[in-house]
mmCIF file with all atom_site columns, C-alpha atoms and ligand atoms in Angstrom:
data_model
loop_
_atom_site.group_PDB
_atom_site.id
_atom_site.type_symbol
_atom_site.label_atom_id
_atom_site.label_alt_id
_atom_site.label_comp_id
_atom_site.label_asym_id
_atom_site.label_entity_id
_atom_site.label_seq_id
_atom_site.pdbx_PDB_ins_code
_atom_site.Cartn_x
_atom_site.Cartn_y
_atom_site.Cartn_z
_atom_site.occupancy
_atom_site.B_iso_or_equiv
_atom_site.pdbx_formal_charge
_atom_site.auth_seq_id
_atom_site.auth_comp_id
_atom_site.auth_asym_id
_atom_site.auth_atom_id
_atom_site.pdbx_PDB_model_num
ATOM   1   C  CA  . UNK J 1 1   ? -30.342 -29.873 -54.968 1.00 72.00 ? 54  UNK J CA  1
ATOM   2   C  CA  . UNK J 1 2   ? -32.901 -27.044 -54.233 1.00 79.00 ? 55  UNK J CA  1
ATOM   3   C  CA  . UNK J 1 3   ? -33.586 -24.578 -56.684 1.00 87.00 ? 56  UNK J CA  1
ATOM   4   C  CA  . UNK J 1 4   ? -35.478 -21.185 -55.534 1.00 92.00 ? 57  UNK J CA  1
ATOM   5   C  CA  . UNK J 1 5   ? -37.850 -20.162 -58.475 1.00 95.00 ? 58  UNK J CA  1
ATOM   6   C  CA  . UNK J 1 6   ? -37.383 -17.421 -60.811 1.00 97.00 ? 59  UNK J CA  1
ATOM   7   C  CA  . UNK J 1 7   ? -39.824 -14.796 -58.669 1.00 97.00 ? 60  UNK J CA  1
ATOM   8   C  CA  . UNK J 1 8   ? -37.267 -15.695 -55.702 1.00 97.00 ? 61  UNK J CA  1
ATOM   9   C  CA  . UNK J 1 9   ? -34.365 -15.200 -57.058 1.00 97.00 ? 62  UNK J CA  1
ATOM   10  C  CA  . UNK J 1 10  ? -35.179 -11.497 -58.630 1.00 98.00 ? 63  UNK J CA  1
ATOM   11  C  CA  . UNK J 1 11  ? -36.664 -10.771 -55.538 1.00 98.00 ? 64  UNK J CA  1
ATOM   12  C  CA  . UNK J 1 12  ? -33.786 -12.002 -53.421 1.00 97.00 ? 65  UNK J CA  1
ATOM   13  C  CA  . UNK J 1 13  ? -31.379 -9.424  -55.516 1.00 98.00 ? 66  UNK J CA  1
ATOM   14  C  CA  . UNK J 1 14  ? -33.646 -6.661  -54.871 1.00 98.00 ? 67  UNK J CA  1
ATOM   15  C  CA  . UNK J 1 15  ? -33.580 -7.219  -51.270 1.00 97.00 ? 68  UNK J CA  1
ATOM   16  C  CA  . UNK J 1 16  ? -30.296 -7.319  -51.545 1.00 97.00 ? 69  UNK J CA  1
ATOM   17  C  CA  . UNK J 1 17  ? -29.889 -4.525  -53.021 1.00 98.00 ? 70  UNK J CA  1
ATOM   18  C  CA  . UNK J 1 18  ? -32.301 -2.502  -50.473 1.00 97.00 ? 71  UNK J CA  1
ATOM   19  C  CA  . UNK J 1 19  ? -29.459 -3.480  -48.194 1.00 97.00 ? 72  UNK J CA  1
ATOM   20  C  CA  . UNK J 1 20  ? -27.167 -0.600  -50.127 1.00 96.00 ? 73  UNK J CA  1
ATOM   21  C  CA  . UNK J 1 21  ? -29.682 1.846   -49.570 1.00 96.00 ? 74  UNK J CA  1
ATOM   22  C  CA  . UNK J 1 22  ? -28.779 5.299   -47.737 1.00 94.00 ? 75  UNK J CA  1
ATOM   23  C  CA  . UNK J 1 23  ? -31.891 6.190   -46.682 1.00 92.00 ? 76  UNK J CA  1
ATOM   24  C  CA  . UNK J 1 24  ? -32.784 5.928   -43.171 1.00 89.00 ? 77  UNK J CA  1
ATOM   25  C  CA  . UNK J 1 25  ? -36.599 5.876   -43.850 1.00 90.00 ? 78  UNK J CA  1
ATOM   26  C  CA  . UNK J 1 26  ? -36.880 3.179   -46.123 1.00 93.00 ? 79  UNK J CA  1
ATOM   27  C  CA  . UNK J 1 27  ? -34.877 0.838   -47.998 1.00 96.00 ? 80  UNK J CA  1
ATOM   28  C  CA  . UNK J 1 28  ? -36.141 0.124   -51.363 1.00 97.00 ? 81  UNK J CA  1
ATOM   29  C  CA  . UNK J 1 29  ? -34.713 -2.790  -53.986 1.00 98.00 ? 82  UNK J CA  1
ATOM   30  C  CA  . UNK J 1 30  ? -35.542 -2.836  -57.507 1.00 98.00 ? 83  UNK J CA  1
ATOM   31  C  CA  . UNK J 1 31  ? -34.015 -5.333  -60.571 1.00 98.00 ? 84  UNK J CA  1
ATOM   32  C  CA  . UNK J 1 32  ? -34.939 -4.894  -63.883 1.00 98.00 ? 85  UNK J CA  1
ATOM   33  C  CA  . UNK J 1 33  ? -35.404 -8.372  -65.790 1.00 98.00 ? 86  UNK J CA  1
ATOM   34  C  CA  . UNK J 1 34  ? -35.377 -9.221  -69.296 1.00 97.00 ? 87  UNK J CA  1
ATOM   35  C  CA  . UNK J 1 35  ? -35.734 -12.719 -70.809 1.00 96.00 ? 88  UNK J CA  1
ATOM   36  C  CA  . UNK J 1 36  ? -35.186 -14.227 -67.500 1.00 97.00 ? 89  UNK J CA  1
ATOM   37  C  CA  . UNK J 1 37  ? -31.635 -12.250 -66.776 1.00 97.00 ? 90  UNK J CA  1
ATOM   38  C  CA  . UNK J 1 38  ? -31.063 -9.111  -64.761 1.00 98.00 ? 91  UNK J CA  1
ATOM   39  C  CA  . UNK J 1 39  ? -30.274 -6.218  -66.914 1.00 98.00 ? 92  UNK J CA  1
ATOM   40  C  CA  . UNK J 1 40  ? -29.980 -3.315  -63.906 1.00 98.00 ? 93  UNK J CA  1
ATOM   41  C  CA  . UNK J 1 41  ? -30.731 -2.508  -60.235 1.00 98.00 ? 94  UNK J CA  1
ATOM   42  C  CA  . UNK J 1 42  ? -31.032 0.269   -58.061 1.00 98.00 ? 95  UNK J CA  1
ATOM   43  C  CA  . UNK J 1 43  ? -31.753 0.854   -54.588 1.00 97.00 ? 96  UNK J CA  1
ATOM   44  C  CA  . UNK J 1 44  ? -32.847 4.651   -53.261 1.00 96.00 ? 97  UNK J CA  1
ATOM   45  C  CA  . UNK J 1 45  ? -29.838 6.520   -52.463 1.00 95.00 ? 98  UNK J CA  1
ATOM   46  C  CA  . UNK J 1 46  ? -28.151 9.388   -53.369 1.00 95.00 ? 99  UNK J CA  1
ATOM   47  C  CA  . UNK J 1 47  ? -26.441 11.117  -56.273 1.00 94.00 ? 100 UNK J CA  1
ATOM   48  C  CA  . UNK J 1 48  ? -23.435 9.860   -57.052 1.00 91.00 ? 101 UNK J CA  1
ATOM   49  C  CA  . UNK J 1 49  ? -20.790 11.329  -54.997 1.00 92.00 ? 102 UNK J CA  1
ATOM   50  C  CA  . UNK J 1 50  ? -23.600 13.395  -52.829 1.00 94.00 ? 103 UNK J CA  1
ATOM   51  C  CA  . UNK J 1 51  ? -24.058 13.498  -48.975 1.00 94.00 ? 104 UNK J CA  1
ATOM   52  C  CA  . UNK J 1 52  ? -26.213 10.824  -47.486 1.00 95.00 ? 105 UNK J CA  1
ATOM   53  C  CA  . UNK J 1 53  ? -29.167 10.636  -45.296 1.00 94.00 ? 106 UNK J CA  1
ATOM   54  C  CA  . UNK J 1 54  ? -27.230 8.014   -42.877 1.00 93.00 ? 107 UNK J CA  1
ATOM   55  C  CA  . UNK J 1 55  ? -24.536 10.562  -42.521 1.00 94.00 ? 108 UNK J CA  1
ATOM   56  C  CA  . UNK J 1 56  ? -26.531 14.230  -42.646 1.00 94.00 ? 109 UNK J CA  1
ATOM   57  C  CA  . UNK J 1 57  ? -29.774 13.108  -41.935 1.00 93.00 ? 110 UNK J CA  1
ATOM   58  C  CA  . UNK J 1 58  ? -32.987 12.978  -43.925 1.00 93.00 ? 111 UNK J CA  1
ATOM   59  C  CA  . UNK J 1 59  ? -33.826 15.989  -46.366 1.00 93.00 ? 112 UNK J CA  1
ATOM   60  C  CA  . UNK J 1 60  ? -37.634 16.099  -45.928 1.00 93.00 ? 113 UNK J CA  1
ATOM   61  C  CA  . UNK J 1 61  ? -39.958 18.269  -47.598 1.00 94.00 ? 114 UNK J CA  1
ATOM   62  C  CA  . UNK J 1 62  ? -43.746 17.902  -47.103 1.00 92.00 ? 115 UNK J CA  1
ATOM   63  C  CA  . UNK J 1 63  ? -43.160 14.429  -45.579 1.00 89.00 ? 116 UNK J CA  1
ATOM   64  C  CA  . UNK J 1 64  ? -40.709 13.368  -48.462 1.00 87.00 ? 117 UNK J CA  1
ATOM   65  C  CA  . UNK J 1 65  ? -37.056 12.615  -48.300 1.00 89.00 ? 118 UNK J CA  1
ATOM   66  C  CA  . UNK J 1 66  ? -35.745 14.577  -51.622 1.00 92.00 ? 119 UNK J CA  1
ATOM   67  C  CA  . UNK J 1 67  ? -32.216 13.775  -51.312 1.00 93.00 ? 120 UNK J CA  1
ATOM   68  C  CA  . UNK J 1 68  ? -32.665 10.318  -52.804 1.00 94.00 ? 121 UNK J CA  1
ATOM   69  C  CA  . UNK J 1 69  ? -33.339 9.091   -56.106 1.00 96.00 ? 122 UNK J CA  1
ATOM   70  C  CA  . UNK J 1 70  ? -35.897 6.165   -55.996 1.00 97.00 ? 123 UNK J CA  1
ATOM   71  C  CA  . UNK J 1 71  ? -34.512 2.636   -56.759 1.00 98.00 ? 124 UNK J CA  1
ATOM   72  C  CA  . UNK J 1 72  ? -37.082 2.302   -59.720 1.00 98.00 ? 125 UNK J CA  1
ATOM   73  C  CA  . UNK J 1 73  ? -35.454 5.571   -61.272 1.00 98.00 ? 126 UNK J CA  1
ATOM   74  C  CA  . UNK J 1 74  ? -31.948 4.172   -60.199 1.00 98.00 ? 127 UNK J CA  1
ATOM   75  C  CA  . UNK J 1 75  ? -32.200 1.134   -62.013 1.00 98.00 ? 128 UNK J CA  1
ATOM   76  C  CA  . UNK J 1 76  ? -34.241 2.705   -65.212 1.00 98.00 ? 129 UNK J CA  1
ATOM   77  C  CA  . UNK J 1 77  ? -31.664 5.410   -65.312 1.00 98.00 ? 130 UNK J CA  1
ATOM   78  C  CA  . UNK J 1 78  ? -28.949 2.503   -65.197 1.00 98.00 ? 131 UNK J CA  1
ATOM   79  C  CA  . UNK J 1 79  ? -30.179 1.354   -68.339 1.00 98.00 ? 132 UNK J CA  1
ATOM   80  C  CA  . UNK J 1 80  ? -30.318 4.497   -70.416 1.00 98.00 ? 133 UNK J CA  1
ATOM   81  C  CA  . UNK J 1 81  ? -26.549 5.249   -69.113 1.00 97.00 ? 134 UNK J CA  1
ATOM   82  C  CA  . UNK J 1 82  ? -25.639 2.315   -70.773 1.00 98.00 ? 135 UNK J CA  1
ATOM   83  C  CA  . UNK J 1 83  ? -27.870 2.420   -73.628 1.00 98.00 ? 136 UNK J CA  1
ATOM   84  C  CA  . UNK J 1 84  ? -29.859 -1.159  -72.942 1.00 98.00 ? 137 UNK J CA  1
ATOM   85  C  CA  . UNK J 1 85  ? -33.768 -1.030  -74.103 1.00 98.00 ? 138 UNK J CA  1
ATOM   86  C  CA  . UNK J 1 86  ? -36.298 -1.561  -70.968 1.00 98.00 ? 139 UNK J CA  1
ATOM   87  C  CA  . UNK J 1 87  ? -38.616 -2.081  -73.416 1.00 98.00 ? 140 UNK J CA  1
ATOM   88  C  CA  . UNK J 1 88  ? -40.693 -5.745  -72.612 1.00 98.00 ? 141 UNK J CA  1
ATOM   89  C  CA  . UNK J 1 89  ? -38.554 -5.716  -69.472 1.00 98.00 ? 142 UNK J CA  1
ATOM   90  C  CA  . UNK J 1 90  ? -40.030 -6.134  -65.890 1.00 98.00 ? 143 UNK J CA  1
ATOM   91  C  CA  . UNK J 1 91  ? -39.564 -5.000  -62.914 1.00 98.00 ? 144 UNK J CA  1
ATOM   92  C  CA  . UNK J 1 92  ? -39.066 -6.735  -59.095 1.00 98.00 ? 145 UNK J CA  1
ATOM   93  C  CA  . UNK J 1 93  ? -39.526 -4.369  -56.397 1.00 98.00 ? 146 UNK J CA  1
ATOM   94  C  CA  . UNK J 1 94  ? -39.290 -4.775  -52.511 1.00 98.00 ? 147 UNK J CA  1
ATOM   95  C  CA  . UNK J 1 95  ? -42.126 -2.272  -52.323 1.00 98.00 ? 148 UNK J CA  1
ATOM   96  C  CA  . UNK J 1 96  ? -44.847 -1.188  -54.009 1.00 98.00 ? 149 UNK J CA  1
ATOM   97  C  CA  . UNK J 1 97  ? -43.738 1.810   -56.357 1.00 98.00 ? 150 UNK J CA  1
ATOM   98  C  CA  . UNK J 1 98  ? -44.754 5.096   -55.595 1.00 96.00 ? 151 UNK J CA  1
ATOM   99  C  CA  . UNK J 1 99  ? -46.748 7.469   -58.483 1.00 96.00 ? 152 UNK J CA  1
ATOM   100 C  CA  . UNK J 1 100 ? -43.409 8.692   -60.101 1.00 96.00 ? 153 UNK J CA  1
ATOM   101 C  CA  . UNK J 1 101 ? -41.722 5.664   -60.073 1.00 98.00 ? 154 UNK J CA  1
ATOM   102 C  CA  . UNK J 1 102 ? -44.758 3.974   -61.630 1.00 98.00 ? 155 UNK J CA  1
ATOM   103 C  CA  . UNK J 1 103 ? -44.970 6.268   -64.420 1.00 98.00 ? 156 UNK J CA  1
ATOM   104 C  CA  . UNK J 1 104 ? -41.538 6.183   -65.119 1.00 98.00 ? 157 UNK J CA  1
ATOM   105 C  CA  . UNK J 1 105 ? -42.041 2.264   -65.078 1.00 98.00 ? 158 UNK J CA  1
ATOM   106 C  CA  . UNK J 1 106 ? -44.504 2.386   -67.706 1.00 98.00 ? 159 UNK J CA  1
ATOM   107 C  CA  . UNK J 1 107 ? -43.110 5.164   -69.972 1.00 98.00 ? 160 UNK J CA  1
ATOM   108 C  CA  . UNK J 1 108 ? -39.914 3.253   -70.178 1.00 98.00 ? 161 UNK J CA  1
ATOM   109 C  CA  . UNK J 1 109 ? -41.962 0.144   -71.574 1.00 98.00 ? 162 UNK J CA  1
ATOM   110 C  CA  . UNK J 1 110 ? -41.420 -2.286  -68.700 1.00 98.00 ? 163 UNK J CA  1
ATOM   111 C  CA  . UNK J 1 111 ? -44.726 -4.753  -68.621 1.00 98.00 ? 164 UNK J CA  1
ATOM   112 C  CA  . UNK J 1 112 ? -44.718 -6.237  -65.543 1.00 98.00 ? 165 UNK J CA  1
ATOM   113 C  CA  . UNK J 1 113 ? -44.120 -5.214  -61.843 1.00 98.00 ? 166 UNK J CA  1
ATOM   114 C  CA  . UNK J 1 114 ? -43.733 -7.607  -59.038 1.00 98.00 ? 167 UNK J CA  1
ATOM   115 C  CA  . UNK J 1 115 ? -43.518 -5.487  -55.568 1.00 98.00 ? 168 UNK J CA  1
ATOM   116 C  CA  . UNK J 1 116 ? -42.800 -8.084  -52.166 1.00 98.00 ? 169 UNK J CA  1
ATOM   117 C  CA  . UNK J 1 117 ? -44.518 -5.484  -49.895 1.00 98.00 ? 170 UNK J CA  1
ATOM   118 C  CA  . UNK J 1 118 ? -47.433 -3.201  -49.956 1.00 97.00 ? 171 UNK J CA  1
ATOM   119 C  CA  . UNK J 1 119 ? -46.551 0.392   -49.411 1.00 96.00 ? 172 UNK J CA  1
ATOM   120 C  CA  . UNK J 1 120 ? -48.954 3.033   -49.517 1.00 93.00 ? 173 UNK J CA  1
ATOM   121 C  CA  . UNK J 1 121 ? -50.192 2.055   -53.040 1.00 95.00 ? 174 UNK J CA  1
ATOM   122 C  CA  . UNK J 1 122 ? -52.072 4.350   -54.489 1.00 97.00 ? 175 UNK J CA  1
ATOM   123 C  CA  . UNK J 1 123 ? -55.064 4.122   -56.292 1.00 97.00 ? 176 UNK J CA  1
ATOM   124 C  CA  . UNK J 1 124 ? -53.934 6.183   -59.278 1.00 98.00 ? 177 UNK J CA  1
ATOM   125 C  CA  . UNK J 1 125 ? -50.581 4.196   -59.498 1.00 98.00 ? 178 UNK J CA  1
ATOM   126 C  CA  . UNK J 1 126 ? -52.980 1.002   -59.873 1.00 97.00 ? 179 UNK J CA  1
ATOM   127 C  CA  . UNK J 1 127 ? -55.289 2.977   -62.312 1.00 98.00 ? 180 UNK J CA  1
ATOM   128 C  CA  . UNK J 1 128 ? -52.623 3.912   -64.802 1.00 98.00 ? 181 UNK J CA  1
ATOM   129 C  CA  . UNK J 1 129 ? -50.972 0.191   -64.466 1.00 98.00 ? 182 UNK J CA  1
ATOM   130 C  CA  . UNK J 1 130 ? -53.907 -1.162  -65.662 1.00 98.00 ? 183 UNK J CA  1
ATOM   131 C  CA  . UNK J 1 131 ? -54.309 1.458   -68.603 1.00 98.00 ? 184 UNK J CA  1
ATOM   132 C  CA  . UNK J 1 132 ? -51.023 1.000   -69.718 1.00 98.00 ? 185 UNK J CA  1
ATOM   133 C  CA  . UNK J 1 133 ? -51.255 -2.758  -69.081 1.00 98.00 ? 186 UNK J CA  1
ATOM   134 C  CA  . UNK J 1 134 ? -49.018 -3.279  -66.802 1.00 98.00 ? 187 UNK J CA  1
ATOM   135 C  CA  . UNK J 1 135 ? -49.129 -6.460  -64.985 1.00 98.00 ? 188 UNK J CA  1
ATOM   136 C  CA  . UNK J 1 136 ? -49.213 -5.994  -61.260 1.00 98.00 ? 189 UNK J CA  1
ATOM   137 C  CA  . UNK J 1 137 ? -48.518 -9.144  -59.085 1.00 98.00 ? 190 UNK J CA  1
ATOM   138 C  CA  . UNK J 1 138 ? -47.691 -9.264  -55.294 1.00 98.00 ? 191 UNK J CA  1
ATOM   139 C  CA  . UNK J 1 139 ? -44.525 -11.589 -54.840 1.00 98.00 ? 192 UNK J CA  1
ATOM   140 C  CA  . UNK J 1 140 ? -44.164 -11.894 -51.173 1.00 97.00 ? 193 UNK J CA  1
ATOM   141 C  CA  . UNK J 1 141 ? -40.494 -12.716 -50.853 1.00 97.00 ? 194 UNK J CA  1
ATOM   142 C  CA  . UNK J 1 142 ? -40.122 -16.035 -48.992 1.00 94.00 ? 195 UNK J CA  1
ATOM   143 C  CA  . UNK J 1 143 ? -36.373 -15.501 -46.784 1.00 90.00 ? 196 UNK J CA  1
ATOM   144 C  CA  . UNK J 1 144 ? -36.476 -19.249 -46.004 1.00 89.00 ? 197 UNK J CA  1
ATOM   145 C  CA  . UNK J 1 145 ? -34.791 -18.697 -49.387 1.00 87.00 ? 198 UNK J CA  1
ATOM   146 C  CA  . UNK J 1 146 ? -31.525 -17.606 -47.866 1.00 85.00 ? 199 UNK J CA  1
ATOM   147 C  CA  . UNK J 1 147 ? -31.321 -20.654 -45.912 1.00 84.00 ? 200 UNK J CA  1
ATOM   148 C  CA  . UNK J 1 148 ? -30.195 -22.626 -48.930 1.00 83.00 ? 201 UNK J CA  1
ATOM   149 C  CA  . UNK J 1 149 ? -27.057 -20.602 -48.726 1.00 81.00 ? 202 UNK J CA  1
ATOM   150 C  CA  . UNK J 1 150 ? -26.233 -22.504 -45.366 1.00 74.00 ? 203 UNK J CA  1
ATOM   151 C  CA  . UNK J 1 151 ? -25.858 -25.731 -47.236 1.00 58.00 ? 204 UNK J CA  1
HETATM 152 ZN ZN1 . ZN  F 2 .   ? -33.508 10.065  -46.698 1.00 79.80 ? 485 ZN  F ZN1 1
HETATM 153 ZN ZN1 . ZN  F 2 .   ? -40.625 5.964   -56.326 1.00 79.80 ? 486 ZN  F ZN1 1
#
């Protein structure tokens, strides 16, 4: 029997979580691992019981949708609503996290990010990584994955 690796099989939960997403602009994934099991996930959405951009449309401001929280926060705020320490955890994202997701990332003591896709990663967001020593590694996620399911 096939096994997919660890990398794959965080990453395939964070795509599938991107699937829950309400956002019609993007649909972001994010798991939170400790030890090798999953401790939380979030995907960018709304607040709980709030109106979502797939039914009212996209609150922008200044290019921005504000109505959702980020799946990073989503999944970090997970974990302090149940009281379960991020700290030493990392983190599998579908994209790479924007500049308040990645300082959220780092103040909450996660020490590793893997992001599948490149999204407008900024420069500052790889600066303070690196300060805070964060390890950064691009895990493309392989969907020939999901074809194991078939068998
Ligand atoms: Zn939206
Ligand atoms: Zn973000």
């Amino acid at each position: 029997m096939e096994r997919i690796t660890w990398d794959q099989y965080f990453m395939a939960q964070s795509h599938l979580l991107a699937l829950r997403s309400t956002c019609t602009r993007l649909a972001v994934g994010a798991t939170i691992v400790r030890d090798k099991r999953i401790i939380a996930g979030g995907y960018n959405g709304s607040i709980a019981g709030g109106a979502h951009c797939i039914d009212e449309g996209c609150y922008v401001i200044d290019n921005h949708c504000v109505r959702t929280i980020h799946a990073e926060m989503n999944a970090i705020i997970q974990c302090a609503k149940f009281g379960v320490p991020t700290e030493g955890a990392e983190i599998y994202v579908t994209h790479f996290p924007c500049l308040h997701c990645c300082k959220a990332i780092i103040q909450s003591g996660i020490r590793a990010v893997y992001y599948a896709q490149d999204y407008k990663n900024h420069p500052y967001a790889l600066e303070l990584f690196q300060q805070a020593n964060v390890l950064v590694r691009h895990v493309p996620f392989d969907r020939e994955v999901l074809s194991l399911l078939q068998k």
